[in-house]
Amino acid sequence: MRASSGLVAAEQLARRPTSKEAADAHAVALPERPAPQAVSAQQGARPDGAKPRKRDWTWQLRHALSSADELHRALSLTPEELAGATRAEKAGLPVRVTPYYLSLCDKNDPACPIRRQCVPLADEAAEVPGDLVDPLGEVAHEVAPHLVQRYADRALLLATDRCAVYCRFCTRSRMVGDGGGTVALDRLAPAMAYLEAHPEVRDVIVSGGDPLAVSTDRIVRLIARVRQVPSVETIRIATRVPVTLPQRITTELVRALKPYHPLWVMTHFNHPKELTPAAERACKRLADNGFPVMNQTVLLRGINDDATTLATLFRGLVRWRVRPYYLLQMDPVRGTAHLRTPLATGISLMEQLQGRLTGIALPKLIVDTPGGMGKVPVGPEYIVHRQPGRTVLRTHRDVEVEYIDPPL
């Protein structure tokens, strides 16, 4: 077990989109390749004191870096990074990094936890036993085009293949960035028909890609259509834009979505370096407008696989009213073994955090079992001995305590 001293110390559419949003809708769907001079390492280097246009989320998308050459000029890539980025540009999961997220990368440190999340390595070409193209069995569990159902009461709607940033550990690397873009609403008609015919589905997760990386009009029309299904009680928007493109969480966006509550936002902070003032404004704007925000952190080797880093991250999120929801054992996606940890690492980390981190800041450690068989919570073993009516428990203080059941 690692030392834990660091833990102790350490609306009906409420409004039409603005004319600018409408004008930018096509540009958002197909972002322009930035001019070479627009991708310097200093671009967006001050997310909170930037020029006004850099605060505009569509500007960020249009100027996202999308080639090995652009990344190399911005970060002086190592040979391993350059080989990985060159390979990714030709095949596999593409490269895409917003100027904002790039600004969080350390130009001089290849081990930077932000850089490692968005810059490919040559290791992505390697496959190991257990690697899967579709680790969650989503293709096998597709019940209608773009609709996946792995549980009786919920379904996953894949609304786009685009993201603001393509994370190198992406579970859906088989499909994101493949050129399809946002799925037109008429193409989702079979999925909506399925939901209407299956009232047992009460919860719909809208994901992709990132559904908030599309125009406001498109996402609002999609959410409004899902909300028309009488049996759907909750809608979750799975998005990483509060982390990679916080400028996207505008007053106009939250005003347009509020009429369709309850809407939950499931986001994805992985490291304390992502807890910037811009991200804080985005999360607080969501919370202030009635969107519960839940966070799913992926456990990543050499990035956040230590207790102090996780504790700092989880405490920071709670201060923003973002609930740490899951600590996810990374899915065994093909070509990501260099980023995965052994399952024992996560169990050890949860043991270090238990009792030393307030309960509202403590997520569940979850394994999403390969093949789409569902999520399983795992963790340290606290039952020492069990017999009829009596159970011996081990506390976080490493003290054994006997619990006696009431008489039958």
mmCIF file with all atom_site columns, C-alpha atoms in Angstrom, residues 1-2 299 301 305-307 310 327-330 340-353 365-367 378-382 394:
data_model
loop_
_atom_site.group_PDB
_atom_site.id
_atom_site.type_symbol
_atom_site.label_atom_id
_atom_site.label_alt_id
_atom_site.label_comp_id
_atom_site.label_asym_id
_atom_site.label_entity_id
_atom_site.label_seq_id
_atom_site.pdbx_PDB_ins_code
_atom_site.Cartn_x
_atom_site.Cartn_y
_atom_site.Cartn_z
_atom_site.occupancy
_atom_site.B_iso_or_equiv
_atom_site.pdbx_formal_charge
_atom_site.auth_seq_id
_atom_site.auth_comp_id
_atom_site.auth_asym_id
_atom_site.auth_atom_id
_atom_site.pdbx_PDB_model_num
ATOM 1  C CA . MET A 1 1   ? 0.000   0.000  0.000   1.00 0.00 ? 1   MET A CA 1
ATOM 2  C CA . ARG A 1 2   ? 1.251   3.464  -0.784  1.00 0.00 ? 2   ARG A CA 1
ATOM 3  C CA . LEU A 1 299 ? -7.657  5.850  -13.604 1.00 0.00 ? 299 LEU A CA 1
ATOM 4  C CA . ARG A 1 301 ? -1.094  5.119  -15.322 1.00 0.00 ? 301 ARG A CA 1
ATOM 5  C CA . ASP A 1 305 ? -2.653  6.786  -10.105 1.00 0.00 ? 305 ASP A CA 1
ATOM 6  C CA . ASP A 1 306 ? -1.670  8.098  -6.709  1.00 0.00 ? 306 ASP A CA 1
ATOM 7  C CA . ALA A 1 307 ? -3.849  8.913  -3.721  1.00 0.00 ? 307 ALA A CA 1
ATOM 8  C CA . LEU A 1 310 ? -6.940  11.900 -6.612  1.00 0.00 ? 310 LEU A CA 1
ATOM 9  C CA . LEU A 1 327 ? -13.309 6.215  -10.441 1.00 0.00 ? 327 LEU A CA 1
ATOM 10 C CA . LEU A 1 328 ? -13.244 4.042  -13.557 1.00 0.00 ? 328 LEU A CA 1
ATOM 11 C CA . GLN A 1 329 ? -10.841 1.236  -14.181 1.00 0.00 ? 329 GLN A CA 1
ATOM 12 C CA . MET A 1 330 ? -9.790  2.089  -17.717 1.00 0.00 ? 330 MET A CA 1
ATOM 13 C CA . ARG A 1 340 ? -3.924  1.282  -17.991 1.00 0.00 ? 340 ARG A CA 1
ATOM 14 C CA . THR A 1 341 ? -3.245  0.257  -14.411 1.00 0.00 ? 341 THR A CA 1
ATOM 15 C CA . PRO A 1 342 ? -3.635  -3.163 -12.814 1.00 0.00 ? 342 PRO A CA 1
ATOM 16 C CA . LEU A 1 343 ? -6.958  -3.564 -11.031 1.00 0.00 ? 343 LEU A CA 1
ATOM 17 C CA . ALA A 1 344 ? -5.069  -3.909 -7.745  1.00 0.00 ? 344 ALA A CA 1
ATOM 18 C CA . THR A 1 345 ? -3.840  -0.310 -8.094  1.00 0.00 ? 345 THR A CA 1
ATOM 19 C CA . GLY A 1 346 ? -7.363  1.091  -7.969  1.00 0.00 ? 346 GLY A CA 1
ATOM 20 C CA . ILE A 1 347 ? -8.282  -1.094 -5.011  1.00 0.00 ? 347 ILE A CA 1
ATOM 21 C CA . SER A 1 348 ? -5.230  0.080  -3.098  1.00 0.00 ? 348 SER A CA 1
ATOM 22 C CA . LEU A 1 349 ? -6.008  3.731  -3.901  1.00 0.00 ? 349 LEU A CA 1
ATOM 23 C CA . MET A 1 350 ? -9.579  3.380  -2.637  1.00 0.00 ? 350 MET A CA 1
ATOM 24 C CA . GLU A 1 351 ? -8.259  1.875  0.583   1.00 0.00 ? 351 GLU A CA 1
ATOM 25 C CA . GLN A 1 352 ? -5.968  4.850  1.057   1.00 0.00 ? 352 GLN A CA 1
ATOM 26 C CA . LEU A 1 353 ? -8.820  7.305  0.412   1.00 0.00 ? 353 LEU A CA 1
ATOM 27 C CA . LEU A 1 365 ? -14.329 2.272  -8.041  1.00 0.00 ? 365 LEU A CA 1
ATOM 28 C CA . ILE A 1 366 ? -16.017 0.714  -11.083 1.00 0.00 ? 366 ILE A CA 1
ATOM 29 C CA . VAL A 1 367 ? -15.030 -1.901 -13.622 1.00 0.00 ? 367 VAL A CA 1
ATOM 30 C CA . VAL A 1 378 ? -14.964 -3.204 -6.633  1.00 0.00 ? 378 VAL A CA 1
ATOM 31 C CA . GLY A 1 379 ? -12.902 -2.166 -3.681  1.00 0.00 ? 379 GLY A CA 1
ATOM 32 C CA . PRO A 1 380 ? -10.924 -3.255 -0.654  1.00 0.00 ? 380 PRO A CA 1
ATOM 33 C CA . GLU A 1 381 ? -12.181 -6.145 1.427   1.00 0.00 ? 381 GLU A CA 1
ATOM 34 C CA . TYR A 1 382 ? -13.399 -4.942 4.805   1.00 0.00 ? 382 TYR A CA 1
ATOM 35 C CA . ARG A 1 394 ? -11.858 -3.954 9.465   1.00 0.00 ? 394 ARG A CA 1
#
